[in-house]
PDB file of C-alpha atoms and ligand atoms in Angstrom:
ATOM      1  CA  MET J   1      -9.392 156.314 179.563  1.00  0.00           C
ATOM      2  CA  ARG J   2     -11.082 159.005 181.089  1.00  0.00           C
ATOM      3  CA  ILE J   3      -9.092 161.716 179.592  1.00  0.00           C
ATOM      4  CA  ALA J   4      -9.334 165.543 179.723  1.00  0.00           C
ATOM      5  CA  ILE J   5      -8.660 168.023 176.953  1.00  0.00           C
ATOM      6  CA  LEU J   6      -7.888 171.711 177.168  1.00  0.00           C
ATOM      7  CA  GLU J   7      -8.697 173.421 173.783  1.00  0.00           C
ATOM      8  CA  ASP J   8     -10.413 176.729 173.810  1.00  0.00           C
ATOM      9  CA  ASP J   9     -11.921 176.055 169.811  1.00  0.00           C
ATOM     10  CA  LEU J  10     -15.175 174.491 170.681  1.00  0.00           C
ATOM     11  CA  ALA J  11     -15.207 172.871 166.911  1.00  0.00           C
ATOM     12  CA  GLN J  12     -11.925 171.442 167.871  1.00  0.00           C
ATOM     13  CA  ALA J  13     -12.791 169.976 171.108  1.00  0.00           C
ATOM     14  CA  GLY J  14     -15.668 168.159 170.288  1.00  0.00           C
ATOM     15  CA  ALA J  15     -13.910 166.327 167.054  1.00  0.00           C
ATOM     16  CA  LEU J  16     -11.379 165.140 169.590  1.00  0.00           C
ATOM     17  CA  GLU J  17     -14.350 164.201 172.077  1.00  0.00           C
ATOM     18  CA  SER J  18     -16.440 161.953 168.966  1.00  0.00           C
ATOM     19  CA  LEU J  19     -12.701 160.520 167.518  1.00  0.00           C
ATOM     20  CA  LEU J  20     -11.871 159.560 171.614  1.00  0.00           C
ATOM     21  CA  ALA J  21     -14.996 158.345 172.633  1.00  0.00           C
ATOM     22  CA  GLY J  22     -15.612 156.318 169.858  1.00  0.00           C
ATOM     23  CA  ASP J  23     -12.547 154.329 170.869  1.00  0.00           C
ATOM     24  CA  GLY J  24     -14.294 154.064 174.246  1.00  0.00           C
ATOM     25  CA  HIS J  25     -12.868 156.871 176.570  1.00  0.00           C
ATOM     26  CA  GLN J  26     -14.271 159.179 178.943  1.00  0.00           C
ATOM     27  CA  VAL J  27     -13.947 163.577 177.982  1.00  0.00           C
ATOM     28  CA  HIS J  28     -14.007 165.915 180.019  1.00  0.00           C
ATOM     29  CA  VAL J  29     -13.486 169.032 178.010  1.00  0.00           C
ATOM     30  CA  PHE J  30     -12.223 172.708 178.734  1.00  0.00           C
ATOM     31  CA  THR J  31     -11.405 175.653 177.530  1.00  0.00           C
ATOM     32  CA  ARG J  32      -9.215 177.886 179.498  1.00  0.00           C
ATOM     33  CA  GLY J  33      -6.516 176.460 181.271  1.00  0.00           C
ATOM     34  CA  ARG J  34      -7.167 178.099 185.049  1.00  0.00           C
ATOM     35  CA  ALA J  35     -11.365 176.093 184.691  1.00  0.00           C
ATOM     36  CA  LEU J  36      -8.051 172.280 184.208  1.00  0.00           C
ATOM     37  CA  LEU J  37      -6.288 172.935 186.729  1.00  0.00           C
ATOM     38  CA  ALA J  38      -8.999 173.634 188.924  1.00  0.00           C
ATOM     39  CA  SER J  39     -10.285 170.061 187.956  1.00  0.00           C
ATOM     40  CA  LEU J  40      -7.020 168.724 188.816  1.00  0.00           C
ATOM     41  CA  ALA J  41      -6.968 170.534 192.215  1.00  0.00           C
ATOM     42  CA  VAL J  42      -9.775 167.719 192.819  1.00  0.00           C
ATOM     43  CA  ASP J  43      -9.586 165.072 191.092  1.00  0.00           C
ATOM     44  CA  SER J  44      -7.645 162.682 188.572  1.00  0.00           C
ATOM     45  CA  TYR J  45      -7.902 162.257 184.343  1.00  0.00           C
ATOM     46  CA  ASP J  46      -5.648 159.411 183.534  1.00  0.00           C
ATOM     47  CA  LEU J  47      -4.573 161.597 180.503  1.00  0.00           C
ATOM     48  CA  LEU J  48      -4.456 164.919 180.002  1.00  0.00           C
ATOM     49  CA  ILE J  49      -4.456 166.299 176.193  1.00  0.00           C
ATOM     50  CA  LEU J  50      -3.274 170.057 175.894  1.00  0.00           C
ATOM     51  CA  ASP J  51      -3.791 172.531 173.664  1.00  0.00           C
ATOM     52  CA  TRP J  52      -0.631 175.166 173.383  1.00  0.00           C
ATOM     53  CA  GLY J  53      -2.908 178.496 172.343  1.00  0.00           C
ATOM     54  CA  LEU J  54      -5.775 179.825 175.617  1.00  0.00           C
ATOM     55  CA  PRO J  55      -7.254 182.705 176.013  1.00  0.00           C
ATOM     56  CA  ASP J  56      -5.718 182.583 180.018  1.00  0.00           C
ATOM     57  CA  LEU J  57      -3.007 180.212 181.060  1.00  0.00           C
ATOM     58  CA  SER J  58      -0.672 178.959 177.758  1.00  0.00           C
ATOM     59  CA  GLY J  59      -0.967 174.743 177.972  1.00  0.00           C
ATOM     60  CA  MET J  60       2.637 175.471 178.796  1.00  0.00           C
ATOM     61  CA  GLU J  61       1.875 177.068 181.829  1.00  0.00           C
ATOM     62  CA  VAL J  62      -0.704 174.722 183.104  1.00  0.00           C
ATOM     63  CA  LEU J  63       1.705 172.022 182.123  1.00  0.00           C
ATOM     64  CA  ALA J  64       4.300 173.243 184.534  1.00  0.00           C
ATOM     65  CA  THR J  65       1.938 174.176 187.487  1.00  0.00           C
ATOM     66  CA  ALA J  66       0.075 170.379 187.293  1.00  0.00           C
ATOM     67  CA  ARG J  67       3.549 168.387 186.308  1.00  0.00           C
ATOM     68  CA  PRO J  68       4.538 168.473 190.518  1.00  0.00           C
ATOM     69  CA  TRP J  69       1.155 167.185 191.688  1.00  0.00           C
ATOM     70  CA  LEU J  70       0.927 164.769 189.515  1.00  0.00           C
ATOM     71  CA  LYS J  71       4.874 162.917 189.885  1.00  0.00           C
ATOM     72  CA  GLY J  72       4.381 161.506 186.276  1.00  0.00           C
ATOM     73  CA  ARG J  73       1.791 159.479 187.119  1.00  0.00           C
ATOM     74  CA  THR J  74      -1.002 161.193 184.291  1.00  0.00           C
ATOM     75  CA  PRO J  75       1.184 161.704 180.823  1.00  0.00           C
ATOM     76  CA  VAL J  76       0.568 164.793 179.453  1.00  0.00           C
ATOM     77  CA  LEU J  77       0.027 164.563 175.668  1.00  0.00           C
ATOM     78  CA  PHE J  78       0.389 168.772 173.287  1.00  0.00           C
ATOM     79  CA  LEU J  79      -1.574 168.658 170.658  1.00  0.00           C
ATOM     80  CA  THR J  80      -1.047 172.064 169.321  1.00  0.00           C
ATOM     81  CA  GLN J  81      -0.853 173.849 165.400  1.00  0.00           C
ATOM     82  CA  ARG J  82       2.284 174.677 167.020  1.00  0.00           C
ATOM     83  CA  ASP J  83       5.684 173.091 164.613  1.00  0.00           C
ATOM     84  CA  ALA J  84       8.153 174.954 164.913  1.00  0.00           C
ATOM     85  CA  GLU J  85      10.887 172.205 166.457  1.00  0.00           C
ATOM     86  CA  ALA J  86      12.051 174.991 169.535  1.00  0.00           C
ATOM     87  CA  ASP J  87       8.432 174.118 170.663  1.00  0.00           C
ATOM     88  CA  VAL J  88       8.327 170.571 170.295  1.00  0.00           C
ATOM     89  CA  VAL J  89      11.292 170.795 172.266  1.00  0.00           C
ATOM     90  CA  LEU J  90      10.274 172.937 174.936  1.00  0.00           C
ATOM     91  CA  ALA J  91       7.165 170.921 175.422  1.00  0.00           C
ATOM     92  CA  LEU J  92       8.849 167.502 175.504  1.00  0.00           C
ATOM     93  CA  GLU J  93      11.713 168.759 178.114  1.00  0.00           C
ATOM     94  CA  GLY J  94       9.326 170.750 180.348  1.00  0.00           C
ATOM     95  CA  GLY J  95       7.416 167.176 181.041  1.00  0.00           C
ATOM     96  CA  ALA J  96       4.870 166.646 178.205  1.00  0.00           C
ATOM     97  CA  ASP J  97       4.542 162.621 177.547  1.00  0.00           C
ATOM     98  CA  ASP J  98       4.111 163.669 173.716  1.00  0.00           C
ATOM     99  CA  TYR J  99       3.283 166.049 170.939  1.00  0.00           C
ATOM    100  CA  ILE J 100       1.113 166.239 168.198  1.00  0.00           C
ATOM    101  CA  THR J 101       0.534 169.038 165.820  1.00  0.00           C
ATOM    102  CA  LYS J 102      -2.637 169.980 164.453  1.00  0.00           C
ATOM    103  CA  PRO J 103      -5.111 168.411 162.108  1.00  0.00           C
ATOM    104  CA  PRO J 104      -3.752 165.027 164.007  1.00  0.00           C
ATOM    105  CA  ARG J 105      -4.601 161.671 161.853  1.00  0.00           C
ATOM    106  CA  GLU J 106      -6.643 160.262 163.851  1.00  0.00           C
ATOM    107  CA  ARG J 107      -5.626 156.029 164.253  1.00  0.00           C
ATOM    108  CA  GLU J 108      -2.104 157.963 164.373  1.00  0.00           C
ATOM    109  CA  PHE J 109      -3.477 160.045 167.197  1.00  0.00           C
ATOM    110  CA  LEU J 110      -5.650 157.064 168.694  1.00  0.00           C
ATOM    111  CA  SER J 111      -2.724 154.702 169.033  1.00  0.00           C
ATOM    112  CA  ARG J 112      -0.568 157.562 170.210  1.00  0.00           C
ATOM    113  CA  VAL J 113      -3.361 157.301 173.484  1.00  0.00           C
ATOM    114  CA  ARG J 114      -3.645 154.469 173.852  1.00  0.00           C
ATOM    115  CA  ALA J 115       0.395 154.208 173.944  1.00  0.00           C
ATOM    116  CA  LEU J 116       0.936 156.835 176.655  1.00  0.00           C
ATOM    117  CA  GLY J 117      -2.253 155.386 178.764  1.00  0.00           C
ATOM    118  CA  ARG J 118      -0.217 151.440 178.552  1.00  0.00           C
ATOM    119  CA  ARG J 119       2.774 153.504 179.770  1.00  0.00           C
ATOM    120  CA  ALA J 120       1.072 154.834 182.888  1.00  0.00           C
ATOM    121  CA  ALA J 121      -0.883 152.186 183.988  1.00  0.00           C
ATOM    122  CA  VAL J 122       1.022 149.084 186.252  1.00  0.00           C
ATOM    123  CA  ALA J 123      -1.234 147.213 183.465  1.00  0.00           C
ATOM    124  CA  PRO J 124      -2.788 148.412 180.138  1.00  0.00           C
ATOM    125  CA  ALA J 125      -6.117 148.174 180.390  1.00  0.00           C
ATOM    126  CA  ASP J 126      -6.272 146.086 177.883  1.00  0.00           C
ATOM    127  CA  ALA J 127      -4.217 143.222 179.850  1.00  0.00           C
ATOM    128  CA  GLN J 128      -6.741 140.385 181.456  1.00  0.00           C
ATOM    129  CA  THR J 129      -4.116 138.817 183.312  1.00  0.00           C
ATOM    130  CA  PHE J 130      -1.650 140.781 185.959  1.00  0.00           C
ATOM    131  CA  VAL J 131       0.029 140.896 188.826  1.00  0.00           C
ATOM    132  CA  ALA J 132       0.001 144.138 192.391  1.00  0.00           C
ATOM    133  CA  GLY J 133       2.006 143.096 195.263  1.00  0.00           C
ATOM    134  CA  PRO J 134       0.721 139.961 196.538  1.00  0.00           C
ATOM    135  CA  PHE J 135      -2.645 140.379 194.027  1.00  0.00           C
ATOM    136  CA  LEU J 136      -2.517 138.138 190.739  1.00  0.00           C
ATOM    137  CA  ILE J 137      -6.035 140.070 189.235  1.00  0.00           C
ATOM    138  CA  ASP J 138      -7.755 137.332 186.412  1.00  0.00           C
ATOM    139  CA  VAL J 139     -10.031 140.473 184.092  1.00  0.00           C
ATOM    140  CA  ALA J 140     -12.023 137.650 182.434  1.00  0.00           C
ATOM    141  CA  ARG J 141     -12.834 135.061 185.458  1.00  0.00           C
ATOM    142  CA  GLN J 142     -13.622 138.154 187.336  1.00  0.00           C
ATOM    143  CA  ARG J 143     -11.257 136.527 189.926  1.00  0.00           C
ATOM    144  CA  ILE J 144      -7.968 138.517 192.407  1.00  0.00           C
ATOM    145  CA  GLU J 145      -6.319 136.085 194.788  1.00  0.00           C
ATOM    146  CA  ARG J 146      -3.822 136.766 197.248  1.00  0.00           C
ATOM    147  CA  ASP J 147      -0.776 135.547 198.382  1.00  0.00           C
ATOM    148  CA  GLY J 148      -2.838 133.025 196.213  1.00  0.00           C
ATOM    149  CA  VAL J 149      -5.876 132.698 198.234  1.00  0.00           C
ATOM    150  CA  PRO J 150      -9.080 133.464 195.625  1.00  0.00           C
ATOM    151  CA  VAL J 151      -9.975 136.164 197.387  1.00  0.00           C
ATOM    152  CA  PRO J 152     -14.644 136.833 197.841  1.00  0.00           C
ATOM    153  CA  LEU J 153     -15.356 140.401 196.694  1.00  0.00           C
ATOM    154  CA  THR J 154     -18.807 141.477 194.605  1.00  0.00           C
ATOM    155  CA  ARG J 155     -18.685 142.519 190.237  1.00  0.00           C
ATOM    156  CA  ARG J 156     -18.547 145.940 191.427  1.00  0.00           C
ATOM    157  CA  GLU J 157     -15.742 145.560 194.508  1.00  0.00           C
ATOM    158  CA  PHE J 158     -13.807 143.376 192.094  1.00  0.00           C
ATOM    159  CA  ASP J 159     -13.978 146.879 189.783  1.00  0.00           C
ATOM    160  CA  VAL J 160     -13.026 149.733 191.999  1.00  0.00           C
ATOM    161  CA  ALA J 161     -10.522 146.612 192.650  1.00  0.00           C
ATOM    162  CA  VAL J 162      -8.797 145.741 189.129  1.00  0.00           C
ATOM    163  CA  LEU J 163      -9.002 149.484 189.110  1.00  0.00           C
ATOM    164  CA  PHE J 164      -6.577 150.825 191.688  1.00  0.00           C
ATOM    165  CA  CYS J 165      -4.510 147.711 191.546  1.00  0.00           C
ATOM    166  CA  ARG J 166      -3.876 148.916 187.873  1.00  0.00           C
ATOM    167  CA  ASN J 167      -3.449 152.333 189.565  1.00  0.00           C
ATOM    168  CA  VAL J 168      -0.955 151.676 192.457  1.00  0.00           C
ATOM    169  CA  GLY J 169       0.489 154.788 193.353  1.00  0.00           C
ATOM    170  CA  LYS J 170      -1.301 157.098 191.544  1.00  0.00           C
ATOM    171  CA  VAL J 171      -4.654 159.315 193.471  1.00  0.00           C
ATOM    172  CA  LEU J 172      -7.511 158.572 192.131  1.00  0.00           C
ATOM    173  CA  SER J 173     -10.768 160.899 192.559  1.00  0.00           C
ATOM    174  CA  ARG J 174     -13.853 159.230 193.757  1.00  0.00           C
ATOM    175  CA  ALA J 175     -15.537 160.897 190.511  1.00  0.00           C
ATOM    176  CA  HIS J 176     -12.817 159.464 188.324  1.00  0.00           C
ATOM    177  CA  ILE J 177     -13.032 155.980 189.817  1.00  0.00           C
ATOM    178  CA  LEU J 178     -17.678 156.271 190.164  1.00  0.00           C
ATOM    179  CA  GLU J 179     -17.267 157.018 186.420  1.00  0.00           C
ATOM    180  CA  ALA J 180     -14.464 154.165 185.683  1.00  0.00           C
ATOM    181  CA  VAL J 181     -16.307 151.952 187.822  1.00  0.00           C
ATOM    182  CA  TRP J 182     -20.127 152.955 188.003  1.00  0.00           C
ATOM    183  CA  GLY J 183     -20.440 155.421 184.061  1.00  0.00           C
ATOM    184  CA  ARG J 184     -21.156 158.015 183.966  1.00  0.00           C
ATOM    185  CA  GLY J 185     -25.130 157.977 183.841  1.00  0.00           C
ATOM    186  CA  ASP J 186     -25.428 156.280 186.928  1.00  0.00           C
ATOM    187  CA  CYS J 187     -26.820 157.832 190.523  1.00  0.00           C
ATOM    188  CA  SER J 188     -24.904 156.527 192.603  1.00  0.00           C
ATOM    189  CA  THR J 189     -22.885 159.130 194.776  1.00  0.00           C
ATOM    190  CA  THR J 190     -19.306 159.205 196.175  1.00  0.00           C
ATOM    191  CA  ARG J 191     -20.781 157.639 198.966  1.00  0.00           C
ATOM    192  CA  THR J 192     -21.157 154.969 197.448  1.00  0.00           C
ATOM    193  CA  VAL J 193     -16.949 154.498 196.563  1.00  0.00           C
ATOM    194  CA  ASP J 194     -16.159 155.250 200.455  1.00  0.00           C
ATOM    195  CA  THR J 195     -19.204 152.038 201.101  1.00  0.00           C
ATOM    196  CA  HIS J 196     -17.212 150.001 198.731  1.00  0.00           C
ATOM    197  CA  VAL J 197     -13.763 151.341 200.086  1.00  0.00           C
ATOM    198  CA  SER J 198     -14.366 150.836 202.906  1.00  0.00           C
ATOM    199  CA  ARG J 199     -15.524 146.782 202.188  1.00  0.00           C
ATOM    200  CA  LEU J 200     -12.620 145.999 199.719  1.00  0.00           C
ATOM    201  CA  ARG J 201      -9.862 147.490 202.772  1.00  0.00           C
ATOM    202  CA  ALA J 202     -11.801 143.872 204.742  1.00  0.00           C
ATOM    203  CA  ALA J 203     -12.111 141.855 202.006  1.00  0.00           C
ATOM    204  CA  LEU J 204      -8.166 142.877 201.000  1.00  0.00           C
ATOM    205  CA  GLY J 205      -6.407 142.356 203.691  1.00  0.00           C
ATOM    206  CA  LEU J 206      -5.409 146.475 202.991  1.00  0.00           C
ATOM    207  CA  SER J 207      -3.824 147.452 206.217  1.00  0.00           C
ATOM    208  CA  ALA J 208      -0.003 149.445 206.629  1.00  0.00           C
ATOM    209  CA  ASP J 209       1.097 146.262 208.667  1.00  0.00           C
ATOM    210  CA  SER J 210       0.511 144.142 204.839  1.00  0.00           C
ATOM    211  CA  GLY J 211       2.361 146.217 202.910  1.00  0.00           C
ATOM    212  CA  VAL J 212      -0.451 146.877 201.279  1.00  0.00           C
ATOM    213  CA  ARG J 213      -3.082 149.565 202.181  1.00  0.00           C
ATOM    214  CA  LEU J 214      -5.509 152.457 200.295  1.00  0.00           C
ATOM    215  CA  THR J 215      -4.395 155.481 201.175  1.00  0.00           C
ATOM    216  CA  PRO J 216      -7.242 158.136 201.787  1.00  0.00           C
ATOM    217  CA  VAL J 217      -6.209 161.679 200.425  1.00  0.00           C
ATOM    218  CA  TYR J 218      -8.546 164.625 202.165  1.00  0.00           C
ATOM    219  CA  GLY J 219     -11.256 166.168 199.888  1.00  0.00           C
ATOM    220  CA  TYR J 220     -10.080 164.846 196.559  1.00  0.00           C
ATOM    221  CA  GLY J 221      -9.241 160.029 196.560  1.00  0.00           C
ATOM    222  CA  TYR J 222      -7.866 157.141 197.468  1.00  0.00           C
ATOM    223  CA  ARG J 223      -4.199 155.601 196.590  1.00  0.00           C
ATOM    224  CA  LEU J 224      -3.577 152.125 196.673  1.00  0.00           C
ATOM    225  CA  ASP J 225      -0.206 151.642 197.494  1.00  0.00           C
ATOM    226  CA  VAL J 226       1.953 148.779 197.241  1.00  0.00           C
ATOM    227  CA  ALA J 227       5.279 148.569 199.655  1.00  0.00           C
ATOM    228  CA  GLY J 228       8.530 148.135 197.663  1.00  0.00           C
ATOM    229  CA  SER J 229       7.364 149.030 194.340  1.00  0.00           C
ATOM    230  CA  ASP J 230       7.343 152.634 194.045  1.00  0.00           C
ATOM    231  CA  ARG J 231       7.178 154.068 189.979  1.00  0.00           C
ATOM    232  CA  PRO J 232       8.875 157.231 189.812  1.00  0.00           C
TER     233      PRO J 232
HETATM  234 CA1   CA O 301      -6.164 177.185 171.075  1.00  0.00          CA
END
């Protein structure tokens, strides 16, 4: 998963980053609430991990600002020293999906992160075959069928299609798509993403009248919409 961590303690942030990276996640660290909010205006993540006490905005203020944009499609985990029941309740009622007190127990922390990812995605990252709208996806065999008919795609086109199909209804930023499909060190640009998206539109027959479409979101990225599957 692509995970944003909001944590002003650099040692703590570094420890979390290596723990999560070791479990196969791509981690982006923010040390100020405003910096994370600025990123969320143009970029998407699979999960947000928020500290409570920060020098500028509190984690709760960040959550209150970001929640309406995220529309419940990006899970939020609080990781904080505050362990009073009233704080846990405040965070959960304010829209957090889970709450862990510091220091986290490593295996429990990683399994909660995975559980949040499973709940948020249409298909968990480890599901090898799944359905999204008219598509049947077989990840291991790199095969995608539309209404029972296989659609030939290149490896990268297939990977982009799988990413969208796992995230039906969620806007994915170009940087998110680039990182998830091409990897962080790759020198492809967001233009590469646009090219692949337009080829996918043609290959998969994505258009408004087909009930499945890839909607561009100006200055941000794309969202796969499937008629009749409006998840909360
Ligand atoms: Ca802090």
